[in-house]
CSV table of C-alpha atoms in Angstrom, one decimal:
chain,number,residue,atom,x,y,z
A,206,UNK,CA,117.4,107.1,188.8
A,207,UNK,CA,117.6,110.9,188.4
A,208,UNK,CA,119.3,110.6,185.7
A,209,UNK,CA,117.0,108.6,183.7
A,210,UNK,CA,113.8,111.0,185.2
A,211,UNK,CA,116.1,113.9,183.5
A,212,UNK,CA,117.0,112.0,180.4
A,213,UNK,CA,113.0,111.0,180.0
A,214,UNK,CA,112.2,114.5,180.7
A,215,UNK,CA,114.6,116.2,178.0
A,216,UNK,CA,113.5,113.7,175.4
A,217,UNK,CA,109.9,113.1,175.9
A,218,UNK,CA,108.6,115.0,172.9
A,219,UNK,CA,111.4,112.6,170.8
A,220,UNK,CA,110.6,109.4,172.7
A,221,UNK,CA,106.3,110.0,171.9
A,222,UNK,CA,107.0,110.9,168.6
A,223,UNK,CA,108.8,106.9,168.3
A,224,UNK,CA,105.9,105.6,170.0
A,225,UNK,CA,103.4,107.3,167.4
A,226,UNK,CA,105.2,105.9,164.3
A,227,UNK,CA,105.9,102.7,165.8
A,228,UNK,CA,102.1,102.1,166.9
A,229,UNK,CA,100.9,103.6,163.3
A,230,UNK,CA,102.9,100.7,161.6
A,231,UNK,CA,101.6,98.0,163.7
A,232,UNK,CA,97.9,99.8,162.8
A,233,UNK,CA,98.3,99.4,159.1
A,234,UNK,CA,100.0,96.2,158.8
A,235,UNK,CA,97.3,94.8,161.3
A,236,UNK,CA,94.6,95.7,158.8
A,237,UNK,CA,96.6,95.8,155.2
A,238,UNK,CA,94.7,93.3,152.9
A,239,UNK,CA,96.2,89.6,153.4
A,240,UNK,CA,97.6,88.3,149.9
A,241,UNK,CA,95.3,86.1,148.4
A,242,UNK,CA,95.5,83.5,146.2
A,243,UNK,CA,94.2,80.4,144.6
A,244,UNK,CA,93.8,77.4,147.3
A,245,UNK,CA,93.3,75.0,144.7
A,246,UNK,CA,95.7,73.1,142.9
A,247,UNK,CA,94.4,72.5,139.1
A,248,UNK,CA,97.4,70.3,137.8
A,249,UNK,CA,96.8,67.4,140.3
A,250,UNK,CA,92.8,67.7,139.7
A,251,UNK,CA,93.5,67.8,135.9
A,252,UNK,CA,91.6,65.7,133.7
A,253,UNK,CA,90.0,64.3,136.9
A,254,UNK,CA,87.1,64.6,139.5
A,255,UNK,CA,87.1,68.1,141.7
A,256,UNK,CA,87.4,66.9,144.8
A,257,UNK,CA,86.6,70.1,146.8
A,258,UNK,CA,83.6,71.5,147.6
A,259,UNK,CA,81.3,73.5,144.6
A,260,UNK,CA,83.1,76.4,143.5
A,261,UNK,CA,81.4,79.6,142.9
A,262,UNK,CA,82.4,82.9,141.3
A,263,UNK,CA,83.5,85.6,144.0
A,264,UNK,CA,83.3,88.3,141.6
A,265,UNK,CA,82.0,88.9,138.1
A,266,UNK,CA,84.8,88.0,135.3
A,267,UNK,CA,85.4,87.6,131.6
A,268,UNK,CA,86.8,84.1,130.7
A,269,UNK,CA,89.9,84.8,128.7
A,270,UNK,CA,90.9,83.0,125.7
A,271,UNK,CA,94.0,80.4,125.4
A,272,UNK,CA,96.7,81.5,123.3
A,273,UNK,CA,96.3,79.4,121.6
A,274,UNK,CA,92.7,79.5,120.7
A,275,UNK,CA,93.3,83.3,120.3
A,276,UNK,CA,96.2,82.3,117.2
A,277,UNK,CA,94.1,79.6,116.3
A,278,UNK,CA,91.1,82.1,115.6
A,279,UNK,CA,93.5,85.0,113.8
A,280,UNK,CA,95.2,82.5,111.3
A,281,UNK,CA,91.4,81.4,110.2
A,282,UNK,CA,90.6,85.5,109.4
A,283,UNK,CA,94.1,85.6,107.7
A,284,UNK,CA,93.8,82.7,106.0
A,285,UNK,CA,90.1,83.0,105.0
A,286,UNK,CA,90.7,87.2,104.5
A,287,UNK,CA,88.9,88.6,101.2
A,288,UNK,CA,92.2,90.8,99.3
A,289,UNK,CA,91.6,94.3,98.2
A,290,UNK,CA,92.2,94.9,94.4
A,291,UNK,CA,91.9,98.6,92.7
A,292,UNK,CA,90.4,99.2,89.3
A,293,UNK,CA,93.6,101.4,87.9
A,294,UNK,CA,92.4,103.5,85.7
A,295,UNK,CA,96.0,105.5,85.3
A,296,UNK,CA,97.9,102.2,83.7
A,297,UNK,CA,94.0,102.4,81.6
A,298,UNK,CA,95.1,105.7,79.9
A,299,UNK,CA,99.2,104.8,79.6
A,300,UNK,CA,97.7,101.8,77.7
A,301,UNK,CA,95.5,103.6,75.3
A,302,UNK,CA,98.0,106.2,75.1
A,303,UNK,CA,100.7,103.9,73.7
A,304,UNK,CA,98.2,101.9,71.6
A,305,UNK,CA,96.9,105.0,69.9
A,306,UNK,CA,100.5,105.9,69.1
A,307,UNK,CA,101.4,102.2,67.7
A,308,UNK,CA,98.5,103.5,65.1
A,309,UNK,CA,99.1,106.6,63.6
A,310,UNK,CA,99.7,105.1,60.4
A,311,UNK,CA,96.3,103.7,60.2
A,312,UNK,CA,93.6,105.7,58.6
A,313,UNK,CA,91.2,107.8,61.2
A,314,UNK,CA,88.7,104.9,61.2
A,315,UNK,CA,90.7,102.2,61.5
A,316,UNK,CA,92.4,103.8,64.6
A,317,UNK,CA,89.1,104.7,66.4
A,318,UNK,CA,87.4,101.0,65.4
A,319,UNK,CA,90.6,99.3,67.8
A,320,UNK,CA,90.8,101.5,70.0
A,321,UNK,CA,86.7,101.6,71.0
A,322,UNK,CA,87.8,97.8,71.4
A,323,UNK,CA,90.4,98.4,73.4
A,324,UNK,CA,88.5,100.5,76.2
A,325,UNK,CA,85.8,97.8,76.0
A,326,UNK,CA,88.5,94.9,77.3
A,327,UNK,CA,89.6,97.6,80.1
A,328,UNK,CA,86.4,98.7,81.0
A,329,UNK,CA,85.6,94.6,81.5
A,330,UNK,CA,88.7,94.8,83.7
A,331,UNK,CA,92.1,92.6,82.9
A,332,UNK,CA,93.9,91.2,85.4
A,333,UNK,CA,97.1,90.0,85.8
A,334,UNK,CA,97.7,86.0,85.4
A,335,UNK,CA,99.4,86.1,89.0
A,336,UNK,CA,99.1,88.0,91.8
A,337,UNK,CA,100.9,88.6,95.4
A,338,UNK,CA,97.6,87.8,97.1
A,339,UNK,CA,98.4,84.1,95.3
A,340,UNK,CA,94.5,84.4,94.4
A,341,UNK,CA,93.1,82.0,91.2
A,342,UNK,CA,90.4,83.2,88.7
A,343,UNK,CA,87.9,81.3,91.1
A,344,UNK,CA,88.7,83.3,94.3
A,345,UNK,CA,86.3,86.6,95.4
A,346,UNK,CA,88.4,89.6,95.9
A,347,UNK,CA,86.9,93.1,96.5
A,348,UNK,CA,87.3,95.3,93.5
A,349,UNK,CA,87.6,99.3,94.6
A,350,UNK,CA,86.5,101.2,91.6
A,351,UNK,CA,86.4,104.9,92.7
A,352,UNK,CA,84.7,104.9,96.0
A,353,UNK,CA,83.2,102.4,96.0
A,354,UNK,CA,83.6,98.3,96.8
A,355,UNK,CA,82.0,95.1,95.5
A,356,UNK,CA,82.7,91.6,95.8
A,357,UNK,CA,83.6,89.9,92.6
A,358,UNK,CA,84.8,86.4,90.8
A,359,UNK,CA,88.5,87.2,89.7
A,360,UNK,CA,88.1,84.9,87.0
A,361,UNK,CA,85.1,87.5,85.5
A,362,UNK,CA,87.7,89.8,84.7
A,363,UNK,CA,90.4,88.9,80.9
A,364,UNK,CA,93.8,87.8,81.3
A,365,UNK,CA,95.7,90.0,79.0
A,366,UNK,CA,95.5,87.1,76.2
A,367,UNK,CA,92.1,87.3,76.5
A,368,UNK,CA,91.6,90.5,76.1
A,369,UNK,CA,93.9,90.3,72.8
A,370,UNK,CA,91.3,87.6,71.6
A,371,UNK,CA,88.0,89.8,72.8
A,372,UNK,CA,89.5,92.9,70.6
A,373,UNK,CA,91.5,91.1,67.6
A,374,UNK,CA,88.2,88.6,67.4
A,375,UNK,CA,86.1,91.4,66.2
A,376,UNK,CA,88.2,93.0,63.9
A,377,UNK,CA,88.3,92.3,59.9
A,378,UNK,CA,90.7,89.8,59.1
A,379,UNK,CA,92.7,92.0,56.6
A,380,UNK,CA,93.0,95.3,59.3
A,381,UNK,CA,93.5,92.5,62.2
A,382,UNK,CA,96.2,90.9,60.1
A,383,UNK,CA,97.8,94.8,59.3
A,384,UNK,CA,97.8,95.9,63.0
A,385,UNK,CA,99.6,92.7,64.2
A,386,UNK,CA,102.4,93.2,61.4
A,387,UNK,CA,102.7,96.9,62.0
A,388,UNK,CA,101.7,97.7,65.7
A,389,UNK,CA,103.6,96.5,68.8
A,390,UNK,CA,100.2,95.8,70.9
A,391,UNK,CA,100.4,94.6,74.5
A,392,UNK,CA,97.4,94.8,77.3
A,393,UNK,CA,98.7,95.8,80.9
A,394,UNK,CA,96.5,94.7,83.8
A,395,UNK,CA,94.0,97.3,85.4
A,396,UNK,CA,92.5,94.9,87.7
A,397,UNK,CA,95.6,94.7,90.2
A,398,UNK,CA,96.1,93.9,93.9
A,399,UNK,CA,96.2,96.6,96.8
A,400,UNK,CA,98.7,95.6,99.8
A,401,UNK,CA,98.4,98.0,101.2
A,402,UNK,CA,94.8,98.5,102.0
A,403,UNK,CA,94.2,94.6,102.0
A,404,UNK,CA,96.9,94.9,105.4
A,405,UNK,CA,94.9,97.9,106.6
A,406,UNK,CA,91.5,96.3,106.9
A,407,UNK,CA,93.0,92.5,107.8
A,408,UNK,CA,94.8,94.8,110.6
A,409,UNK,CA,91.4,96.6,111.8
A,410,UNK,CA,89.8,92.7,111.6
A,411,UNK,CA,92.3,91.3,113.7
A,412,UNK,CA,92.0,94.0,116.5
A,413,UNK,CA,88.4,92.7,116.5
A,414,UNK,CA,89.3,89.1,117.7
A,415,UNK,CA,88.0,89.6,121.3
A,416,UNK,CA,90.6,88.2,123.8
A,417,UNK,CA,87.3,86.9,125.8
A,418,UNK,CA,84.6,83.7,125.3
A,419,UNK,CA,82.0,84.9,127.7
A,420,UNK,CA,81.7,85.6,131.3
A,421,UNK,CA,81.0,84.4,134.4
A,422,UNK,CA,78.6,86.2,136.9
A,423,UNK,CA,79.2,86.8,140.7
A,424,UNK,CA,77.5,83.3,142.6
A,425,UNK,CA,77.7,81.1,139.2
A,426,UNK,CA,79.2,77.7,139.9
A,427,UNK,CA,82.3,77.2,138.6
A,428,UNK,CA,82.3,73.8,138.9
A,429,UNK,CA,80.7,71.6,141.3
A,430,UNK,CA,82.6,68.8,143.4
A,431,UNK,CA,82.7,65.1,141.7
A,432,UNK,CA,82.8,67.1,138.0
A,433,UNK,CA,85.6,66.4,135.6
A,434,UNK,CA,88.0,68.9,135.2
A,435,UNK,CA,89.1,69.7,131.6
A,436,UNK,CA,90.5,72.2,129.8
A,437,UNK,CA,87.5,74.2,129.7
């Protein structure tokens, strides 16, 4: 007995110190949150009636979208997405440049009547017969001409065959018939497609697709027993 009054007394400090830690654990696991979680079992109630009593929002939520519905909703803006094209006025100037040079051997007037025609087809805009946005001459692209954008009908701008026709057309048929034997004349397209922007601005779209489809306020009913439950 003394020798467990003497051992108590030596290690009392020790021994209250164990008591402290032991009693602070019990503290906070005795009033730590309890885990929670959903008491309802939604693939047996599926495409059934709720059989448990109404349910009503604990807290205020958004409703998140399905996957689905969210890949569903960003192939229709990819899909349905109007392409960026650039009026180029740099291949404009290369053009002229190497048309004006294909007619040094015509007389001053001559040279300046075609080539007047020539910046009319490019100021019209010519575009390219194909494109890598696989847009037709009835499909709306926007057209960036400087800095600014407009909507506009592909088709309103030539093909380079048409511009051939619009400048050759109003020429007289003796210098039209010269130029074509002594000239090499081709048109380059102006009018052409901008990947990279067009991916910019379908990027910034598609980082608009909210994730959500409304929300539910604190106390709404959920859904009420005897309902149907659905994917909804």
């Amino acid at each position: 007995m003394n020798n467990l009054f003497t051992f108590l007394r030596d290690r009392h400090s020790f021994i209250y110190k164990v008591f402290l830690f032991v009693a602070s654990l019990l503290i906070i696991v005795w009033f730590s949150p309890r885990e929670s979680g959903f008491k309802y079992d939604l693939e047996e109630v599926k495409n059934s009636t709720w059989p448990y009593e109404t349910l009503k929002a604990p807290i205020d939520f958004a409703i998140q979208k399905s996957t689905e519905d969210l890949e569903r909703e960003q192939d229709e803006i990819s899909n349905s997405f109007t392409p960026y094209f650039r009026f180029d006025s740099s291949l404009v100037d290369e053009s002229e440049q190497r048309m004006a040079f294909e007619m040094e051997s015509f007389s001053s007037d001559e040279r300046i009547r075609f080539l007047e025609l020539v910046d009319k087809a490019y100021m019209k805009g010519i575009r390219a017969t194909q494109n890598a946005a696989n847009r037709g001459a009835d499909d709306e692209v926007w057209l960036v001409r400087g800095n600014s954008a407009e909507i506009k009908r592909l088709g309103g701008f030539l093909t380079p065959a048409e511009a051939d026709s619009f400048v050759f057309s109003k020429l007289t048929p003796a210098l039209r018939d010269q130029i074509r034997e002594r000239a090499i004349i081709g048109f380059t397209a102006n009018v052409v497609y901008d990947s990279a922007m067009t991916m910019n601005y379908l990027k910034q779209a598609l980082s608009n697709v909210s994730h959500t489809q409304g929300a539910v306020a604190k106390g709404e009913i959920i859904i009420q027993k005897g309902e149907i439950v659905d994917n909804d």
